[in-house]
Amino acid sequence: MQSHDNLAPVMSGISPTPHRVGTPADSETDIGTRIHALAARLFPICRSITGDGVRETLGILGQHIDLTQHEIPTGTQVFDWVVPPEWNIRDAYIKDASGRKIINLAESNLHVVSYSNPIHRIMQLSELKAHIHTLPDQPDLIPYRTSYYSEQWGLCMSHNTFLALEDGDYEVLIDAEKTVGHLTYGEYLHKGTSDKEVLLSAHICHPSLANDNCSSLALLTMLGKTMRARNTHYSYRFLFAPGTIGALSWLAENEARVGRIDHGLIVSCVGDGGGPTYKRSRLGNATIDRAMESVLCTGNRQAIMQDFSPYGYDERQYCSPGFNLPVGLFQRSGFGTFPEYHTSADNMTFITPENLALSFRIITEVIDILETNWTPVNLFPKGEPQLGRRGLYASLGGDKSAGQTSMAFLWVLNLADGAHSLLDISLRSGLPYTDIFHAAQLLLAKGLLRNGPNKTAKH
Amino acid sequence: MQSHDNLAPVMSGISPTPHRVGTPADSETDIGTRIHALAARLFPICRSITGDGVRETLGILGQHIDLTQHEIPTGTQVFDWVVPPEWNIRDAYIKDASGRKIINLAESNLHVVSYSNPIHRIMQLSELKAHIHTLPDQPDLIPYRTSYYSEQWGLCMSHNTFLALEDGDYEVLIDAEKTVGHLTYGEYLHKGTSDKEVLLSAHICHPSLANDNCSSLALLTMLGKTMRARNTHYSYRFLFAPGTIGALSWLAENEARVGRIDHGLIVSCVGDGGGPTYKRSRLGNATIDRAMESVLCTGNRQAIMQDFSPYGYDERQYCSPGFNLPVGLFQRSGFGTFPEYHTSADNMTFITPENLALSFRIITEVIDILETNWTPVNLFPKGEPQLGRRGLYASLGGDKSAGQTSMAFLWVLNLADGAHSLLDISLRSGLPYTDIFHAAQLLLAKGLLRNGPNKTAKH
Amino acid sequence: MQSHDNLAPVMSGISPTPHRVGTPADSETDIGTRIHALAARLFPICRSITGDGVRETLGILGQHIDLTQHEIPTGTQVFDWVVPPEWNIRDAYIKDASGRKIINLAESNLHVVSYSNPIHRIMQLSELKAHIHTLPDQPDLIPYRTSYYSEQWGLCMSHNTFLALEDGDYEVLIDAEKTVGHLTYGEYLHKGTSDKEVLLSAHICHPSLANDNCSSLALLTMLGKTMRARNTHYSYRFLFAPGTIGALSWLAENEARVGRIDHGLIVSCVGDGGGPTYKRSRLGNATIDRAMESVLCTGNRQAIMQDFSPYGYDERQYCSPGFNLPVGLFQRSGFGTFPEYHTSADNMTFITPENLALSFRIITEVIDILETNWTPVNLFPKGEPQLGRRGLYASLGGDKSAGQTSMAFLWVLNLADGAHSLLDISLRSGLPYTDIFHAAQLLLAKGLLRNGPNKTAKH
């Protein structure tokens, strides 16, 4: 029998009072401010799937957590893929005949198609046009485009800038190079008492896009930093890797050890005010999926819950049939659903400390569930035990309904048959896990429950 | 093979024609009138969880059915509870300085908080106020309040009366006493050919509240009286016990025999025009749950169907994890959902003979299902047998649809594979059980079916 | 491992581009025109459940496919039924006193109740009226009525004609006879490499009703004709039989061989613009049910999907509990739901080549699924294989969503774990089977898949 005292210190300290998603507590704005500030430092850096932008970013994250930087050589086979050449860029612009710079990498690193081949030539507008990408429906915005794994060059600009281009000669410079080098990713392990792991991963390959994904890089870093003070059961692996090839590289290097991952979350776009959105793992009913449902959908909370589909972020790799790991995707607005997505409007004004704080809170609540979930067994299973004489029930009767606190006691006692964990009880009752947990801890302390064998293993 | 003749006498005689819930047949108003008259006799009595009010109520019920009165001594341990002292009250009032009675127990026994400690003192309004309960949102009504298992005194009045109280001295009398005595409950057993039981239970602890629960005390009593003329398969146990502690006392005394309960219903608030409302047993898919669904939701009927939750009436005890009995809750309006709930507006004008008759009919139809359900086996399973030459099908063809009668024949024959009971067929087809039953009896009489082994046991 | 080349020739040649149901491709109107023309030849013939009308109809169908005509003698026992006498009619009319024909079989064979007894008498209007059937709510239309298996005579007319009848004598002639003869049905077998069969059946007993069921007789005949050019895995059995007694006769003659039927469709009312409507087999989740769901409900398509019920066409016999075959019902408007149903308004203007072409396409797509479904196994299950370097993925990234083609590749790869057939993948992804099939063939050709053991057998 696990005692109350063993369990109590595990909770994150977040108030058990259920808040509507969308309304963070005042005390949480501080963490939001710190995440926002870190994201702002990352925003200007020109990242891609390889190159110094990733290293510079990891360097900043490493000022907060004890990050290990991994370098995978160009040409390394990772499953069906090969680590590509390292891409670095120094400068890029288009100058018109008068020498005026139409676009300039220094102003926005979205101006260059990521992984573009280098070029430096004078050319006619007609030739140039074939290499320019714009968004006719959002004429003020610069699109974000990539050309990984293909040999082409390209530049991006607002459609209005494009329409204003006059015939004539233009000097086009993309001072980039693809060289034999490395793919870089960063990893931080928060050690728990168990070597079973929770994977928390954010893609690091996007350049100056604030929500996608400076928000998540900063949030996970601050989460890792915060957790240093917490003794956990699980070990928590934080991964900051380029999309697809980075996740595949990590999987290839850790193939023998992926069985340690009991739960996982891909995190992206966590700074805007949309959603929250959760896409379930391929398993569909893993503990991580159910914990997310409890956090996002009990009480009065509402969220967008999606079944797994094989398009998105790196859950595509973790949930491929050869791995089929219990890894879901957490976002605020879902990718592709907000107009700022993959444009220059995804900037630092698009994400806010309040939204980041709420996203932080949601992930923390999920971790609280993973850490604290247990299976109660009612020691007075015949009828209800008398809560009133234990101070657990209002002394005056006749009101229309039991309060939410009383309901939590009643649900825990009724489902404490050894077949339902606290997470199960939260989902069955529709009450927030925090309410169920605190009710169960009080009942345990009062001697009404014992801690049963944990029947809700891994997934 | 069970013959038609063995089955036919079992039905209650209620017409197989499906009525919309809400429209009782004319022939049923008589039973409604009798239930209403009995409820009116019970209404004025000041009941509580113990005391002479319960005994007086059981005495009246015992004029109709052969009721056994059980007395459990104060101090008896029942599971986690102890039977409390017996509470009796003779008088209560508040007198103002002029000697005028502001409230008077003789006018409404809701004026006293049930189980209130006694008091007799002159006091200032300021002191008195702390002990007065009102309903500010329903200022004309007196609330119903209880203080079981705690030591306090209190009085209830309308909020308008409360607001009109002027400063000054008041004489407060609650001439009540808590003494070593007994908890009282009543029990009536209608014996069937089997010792398997159907439990029908109504709480007897509420004072002058007509719907909650004079309606159910009267309805179950009249049901028991009516059933004396009926030979049944099951034995029917009628229980009239105080809420919670009464149910627990019965369970404690009968613990070794609860396995005999194959089906059960808690009945409350059956005299108003709302609902009908059914809350499923904790098992969720017990035969009683499915029988109720057939009665309430087939044909054109509509009802409020709720999954089990651990707040409500004595289903809380019967469905505790240590018993987990197949016991549901039947109501018209659900508790707490109607404005008259637990107020002085829940009086004899709030319940009507028509509504009581319909509630009676619904419970009777459920009993009909429990008594008559059988599993047909089609003796002509290859293709349809020719119904026309047996007079079971219209002789002229070409109409748009088969009538409901023909549909009942077709559904029974199609699902008569030995794996579906008549109740199963009613639920799968959406046709009322009475239609399915009568179709099956005709098909049995015509030699098209045999009675298969009953695969729909207990639950 | 089954090669790409083994599978590719099997598809029907219908474009993999998903069309909205309701929008047939231009190239399909030709088959619609041919079906419509054949239906027009069948329309005038006076069919019933026995007699020369059925033989004449089969004779016309036999000009297109190699039809075998079966004759079952009057008096033959088929399960619970007996083949009735053969009914033939030469003439029918009502003449008024002036000798004017009020109704005349030559103008519409709906004027005579099908299987009516003969009569030839002068009678008063009052006597005549008891034998006349009209549609008061559709006063311009003649109803379709039958009196199989009963001895009566009757005539049908528009309600307006009926109202205009004046008192007086009328000469009534129904020059029909019921004689010892035969029940006739036709059968065509398209042989595949397997002796496992797909049953396609249309009732042939209705007289001049275009949608119900000249449309289906013509459609299935043209389908059989078209399929002669196709090498199939399954054998396809086309059945043109009178309703109920015809289906029962076929089942009685083939009882030992019904286990060969892996999939079946009853086809009726396929020429109007409603629906499409599919009623599932009694099994509910048979491959035919799932194939229909894929064809009718993936992509942007919408349809009316119904669970099995035991009223309708000959699925009643095939899905009786003694057979329980995987046979569903395909229609456009469901029977009884359109105002023209079983009236003289169900004529050749009610059905159109376009609607027939679309119904033809739907059934062909279902056959394509039955013929081509296979279970892929991903040979690169760890992470995604690199589609880009195989030319299967857009080279420029950053767009909001993957195209439908990319999604098909991703879904196939993700679910190619040996437990999902292409049909399963279509239903899980919501993408049209054709998209999934073509994606899988490409992935197979590129060496990314192998053909796994078929785990989606029969049903």
mmCIF file of N, CA and C in Angstrom, chain B residues 268-327:
data_model
loop_
_atom_site.group_PDB
_atom_site.id
_atom_site.type_symbol
_atom_site.label_atom_id
_atom_site.label_comp_id
_atom_site.label_asym_id
_atom_site.label_seq_id
_atom_site.Cartn_x
_atom_site.Cartn_y
_atom_site.Cartn_z
ATOM 1 N N SER B 268 -38.718 7.262 -7.553
ATOM 2 C CA SER B 268 -38.934 8.526 -6.846
ATOM 3 C C SER B 268 -39.495 9.553 -7.805
ATOM 4 N N CYS B 269 -40.249 10.514 -7.278
ATOM 5 C CA CYS B 269 -40.742 11.636 -8.089
ATOM 6 C C CYS B 269 -41.491 11.143 -9.329
ATOM 7 N N VAL B 270 -42.568 10.384 -9.093
ATOM 8 C CA VAL B 270 -43.273 9.788 -10.236
ATOM 9 C C VAL B 270 -44.649 10.405 -10.461
ATOM 10 N N GLY B 271 -44.897 11.593 -9.911
ATOM 11 C CA GLY B 271 -46.232 12.166 -10.054
ATOM 12 C C GLY B 271 -46.309 13.424 -10.897
ATOM 13 N N ASP B 272 -45.187 13.975 -11.297
ATOM 14 C CA ASP B 272 -45.231 15.187 -12.120
ATOM 15 C C ASP B 272 -45.225 14.813 -13.601
ATOM 16 N N GLY B 273 -45.310 15.814 -14.460
ATOM 17 C CA GLY B 273 -45.462 15.541 -15.891
ATOM 18 C C GLY B 273 -44.167 15.536 -16.688
ATOM 19 N N GLY B 274 -43.039 15.553 -15.997
ATOM 20 C CA GLY B 274 -41.766 15.618 -16.729
ATOM 21 C C GLY B 274 -41.279 14.258 -17.172
ATOM 22 N N GLY B 275 -40.110 14.262 -17.782
ATOM 23 C CA GLY B 275 -39.432 13.028 -18.201
ATOM 24 C C GLY B 275 -40.245 12.253 -19.200
ATOM 25 N N PRO B 276 -40.357 10.945 -19.027
ATOM 26 C CA PRO B 276 -39.747 10.117 -17.986
ATOM 27 C C PRO B 276 -38.224 10.115 -18.059
ATOM 28 N N THR B 277 -37.628 9.834 -16.895
ATOM 29 C CA THR B 277 -36.181 9.843 -16.747
ATOM 30 C C THR B 277 -35.750 8.493 -16.190
ATOM 31 N N TYR B 278 -34.754 7.906 -16.814
ATOM 32 C CA TYR B 278 -34.206 6.662 -16.275
ATOM 33 C C TYR B 278 -32.691 6.770 -16.188
ATOM 34 N N LYS B 279 -32.191 6.458 -15.004
ATOM 35 C CA LYS B 279 -30.735 6.420 -14.818
ATOM 36 C C LYS B 279 -30.332 4.961 -14.725
ATOM 37 N N ARG B 280 -29.437 4.559 -15.599
ATOM 38 C CA ARG B 280 -29.027 3.165 -15.680
ATOM 39 C C ARG B 280 -28.289 2.714 -14.419
ATOM 40 N N SER B 281 -28.284 1.415 -14.201
ATOM 41 C CA SER B 281 -27.489 0.840 -13.127
ATOM 42 C C SER B 281 -26.005 1.043 -13.434
ATOM 43 N N ARG B 282 -25.187 0.839 -12.436
ATOM 44 C CA ARG B 282 -23.731 0.926 -12.622
ATOM 45 C C ARG B 282 -23.259 -0.063 -13.689
ATOM 46 N N LEU B 283 -23.929 -1.201 -13.789
ATOM 47 C CA LEU B 283 -23.565 -2.184 -14.813
ATOM 48 C C LEU B 283 -23.793 -1.614 -16.204
ATOM 49 N N GLY B 284 -24.801 -0.782 -16.360
ATOM 50 C CA GLY B 284 -24.994 -0.041 -17.600
ATOM 51 C C GLY B 284 -25.794 -0.759 -18.659
ATOM 52 N N ASN B 285 -25.717 -2.065 -18.688
ATOM 53 C CA ASN B 285 -26.403 -2.832 -19.733
ATOM 54 C C ASN B 285 -27.121 -4.031 -19.131
ATOM 55 N N ALA B 286 -27.574 -3.869 -17.887
ATOM 56 C CA ALA B 286 -28.318 -4.944 -17.236
ATOM 57 C C ALA B 286 -29.688 -5.097 -17.902
ATOM 58 N N THR B 287 -30.314 -6.223 -17.675
ATOM 59 C CA THR B 287 -31.641 -6.444 -18.261
ATOM 60 C C THR B 287 -32.611 -5.346 -17.845
ATOM 61 N N ILE B 288 -32.536 -4.879 -16.594
ATOM 62 C CA ILE B 288 -33.441 -3.813 -16.162
ATOM 63 C C ILE B 288 -33.187 -2.549 -16.978
ATOM 64 N N ASP B 289 -31.928 -2.279 -17.303
ATOM 65 C CA ASP B 289 -31.601 -1.108 -18.111
ATOM 66 C C ASP B 289 -32.160 -1.255 -19.524
ATOM 67 N N ARG B 290 -32.066 -2.454 -20.043
ATOM 68 C CA ARG B 290 -32.520 -2.684 -21.411
ATOM 69 C C ARG B 290 -34.042 -2.744 -21.466
ATOM 70 N N ALA B 291 -34.667 -3.297 -20.446
ATOM 71 C CA ALA B 291 -36.133 -3.314 -20.405
ATOM 72 C C ALA B 291 -36.670 -1.884 -20.329
ATOM 73 N N MET B 292 -36.048 -1.060 -19.496
ATOM 74 C CA MET B 292 -36.471 0.335 -19.407
ATOM 75 C C MET B 292 -36.293 1.038 -20.753
ATOM 76 N N GLU B 293 -35.192 0.767 -21.437
ATOM 77 C CA GLU B 293 -34.973 1.400 -22.741
ATOM 78 C C GLU B 293 -36.050 0.985 -23.731
ATOM 79 N N SER B 294 -36.431 -0.287 -23.696
ATOM 80 C CA SER B 294 -37.486 -0.739 -24.590
ATOM 81 C C SER B 294 -38.802 -0.037 -24.283
ATOM 82 N N VAL B 295 -39.142 0.051 -23.005
ATOM 83 C CA VAL B 295 -40.422 0.667 -22.631
ATOM 84 C C VAL B 295 -40.416 2.161 -22.945
ATOM 85 N N LEU B 296 -39.299 2.818 -22.705
ATOM 86 C CA LEU B 296 -39.274 4.280 -22.796
ATOM 87 C C LEU B 296 -38.862 4.818 -24.159
ATOM 88 N N CYS B 297 -38.210 4.014 -24.973
ATOM 89 C CA CYS B 297 -37.593 4.581 -26.181
ATOM 90 C C CYS B 297 -37.980 3.896 -27.484
ATOM 91 N N THR B 298 -38.833 2.890 -27.477
ATOM 92 C CA THR B 298 -39.244 2.291 -28.752
ATOM 93 C C THR B 298 -40.533 2.958 -29.221
ATOM 94 N N GLY B 299 -40.977 2.565 -30.415
ATOM 95 C CA GLY B 299 -42.149 3.231 -30.983
ATOM 96 C C GLY B 299 -41.830 4.701 -31.154
ATOM 97 N N ASN B 300 -42.758 5.554 -30.828
ATOM 98 C CA ASN B 300 -42.485 6.990 -30.925
ATOM 99 C C ASN B 300 -42.130 7.596 -29.580
ATOM 100 N N ARG B 301 -41.905 6.749 -28.585
ATOM 101 C CA ARG B 301 -41.662 7.265 -27.251
ATOM 102 C C ARG B 301 -40.299 7.932 -27.121
ATOM 103 N N GLN B 302 -40.256 8.919 -26.256
ATOM 104 C CA GLN B 302 -38.994 9.608 -25.992
ATOM 105 C C GLN B 302 -38.814 9.752 -24.495
ATOM 106 N N ALA B 303 -37.595 9.641 -24.039
ATOM 107 C CA ALA B 303 -37.328 9.731 -22.610
ATOM 108 C C ALA B 303 -35.916 10.250 -22.412
ATOM 109 N N ILE B 304 -35.623 10.607 -21.171
ATOM 110 C CA ILE B 304 -34.275 11.040 -20.803
ATOM 111 C C ILE B 304 -33.554 9.825 -20.228
ATOM 112 N N MET B 305 -32.562 9.342 -20.916
ATOM 113 C CA MET B 305 -31.799 8.169 -20.472
ATOM 114 C C MET B 305 -30.434 8.653 -20.002
ATOM 115 N N GLN B 306 -30.074 8.275 -18.783
ATOM 116 C CA GLN B 306 -28.808 8.753 -18.204
ATOM 117 C C GLN B 306 -27.936 7.570 -17.807
ATOM 118 N N ASP B 307 -26.645 7.728 -18.006
ATOM 119 C CA ASP B 307 -25.729 6.725 -17.465
ATOM 120 C C ASP B 307 -25.651 6.873 -15.949
ATOM 121 N N PHE B 308 -25.236 5.808 -15.311
ATOM 122 C CA PHE B 308 -25.093 5.834 -13.859
ATOM 123 C C PHE B 308 -24.164 6.950 -13.420
ATOM 124 N N SER B 309 -24.530 7.600 -12.337
ATOM 125 C CA SER B 309 -23.597 8.473 -11.628
ATOM 126 C C SER B 309 -23.856 8.251 -10.145
ATOM 127 N N PRO B 310 -22.857 8.493 -9.304
ATOM 128 C CA PRO B 310 -22.975 8.068 -7.902
ATOM 129 C C PRO B 310 -23.663 9.088 -7.009
ATOM 130 N N TYR B 311 -24.482 9.967 -7.568
ATOM 131 C CA TYR B 311 -25.269 10.876 -6.750
ATOM 132 C C TYR B 311 -26.725 10.636 -7.092
ATOM 133 N N GLY B 312 -27.612 10.700 -6.089
ATOM 134 C CA GLY B 312 -29.027 10.481 -6.366
ATOM 135 C C GLY B 312 -29.711 9.868 -5.175
ATOM 136 N N TYR B 313 -30.459 8.771 -5.390
ATOM 137 C CA TYR B 313 -31.180 8.110 -4.305
ATOM 138 C C TYR B 313 -30.449 6.815 -3.923
ATOM 139 N N ASP B 314 -31.178 5.819 -3.517
ATOM 140 C CA ASP B 314 -30.503 4.665 -2.909
ATOM 141 C C ASP B 314 -29.820 3.732 -3.898
ATOM 142 N N GLU B 315 -29.954 4.033 -5.218
ATOM 143 C CA GLU B 315 -29.102 3.315 -6.175
ATOM 144 C C GLU B 315 -27.629 3.520 -5.812
ATOM 145 N N ARG B 316 -27.329 4.617 -5.138
ATOM 146 C CA ARG B 316 -25.953 4.836 -4.673
ATOM 147 C C ARG B 316 -25.460 3.682 -3.814
ATOM 148 N N GLN B 317 -26.346 3.128 -2.970
ATOM 149 C CA GLN B 317 -25.939 2.039 -2.086
ATOM 150 C C GLN B 317 -25.952 0.699 -2.829
ATOM 151 N N TYR B 318 -27.044 0.452 -3.570
ATOM 152 C CA TYR B 318 -27.156 -0.843 -4.261
ATOM 153 C C TYR B 318 -26.085 -0.992 -5.342
ATOM 154 N N CYS B 319 -25.665 0.151 -5.905
ATOM 155 C CA CYS B 319 -24.643 0.120 -6.963
ATOM 156 C C CYS B 319 -23.257 0.473 -6.438
ATOM 157 N N SER B 320 -23.064 0.418 -5.136
ATOM 158 C CA SER B 320 -21.703 0.600 -4.623
ATOM 159 C C SER B 320 -20.864 -0.593 -5.083
ATOM 160 N N PRO B 321 -19.540 -0.427 -5.170
ATOM 161 C CA PRO B 321 -18.735 -1.481 -5.809
ATOM 162 C C PRO B 321 -18.800 -2.822 -5.095
ATOM 163 N N GLY B 322 -19.079 -2.817 -3.800
ATOM 164 C CA GLY B 322 -19.163 -4.082 -3.066
ATOM 165 C C GLY B 322 -20.438 -4.853 -3.342
ATOM 166 N N PHE B 323 -21.470 -4.194 -3.880
ATOM 167 C CA PHE B 323 -22.704 -4.893 -4.247
ATOM 168 C C PHE B 323 -22.899 -4.919 -5.766
ATOM 169 N N ASN B 324 -22.814 -3.752 -6.384
ATOM 170 C CA ASN B 324 -22.890 -3.636 -7.850
ATOM 171 C C ASN B 324 -24.119 -4.362 -8.407
ATOM 172 N N LEU B 325 -25.262 -4.107 -7.787
ATOM 173 C CA LEU B 325 -26.489 -4.795 -8.197
ATOM 174 C C LEU B 325 -27.108 -4.128 -9.435
ATOM 175 N N PRO B 326 -27.892 -4.893 -10.187
ATOM 176 C CA PRO B 326 -28.555 -4.333 -11.374
ATOM 177 C C PRO B 326 -29.783 -3.521 -10.972
ATOM 178 N N VAL B 327 -29.551 -2.355 -10.401
ATOM 179 C CA VAL B 327 -30.616 -1.504 -9.874
ATOM 180 C C VAL B 327 -30.518 -0.125 -10.527
#
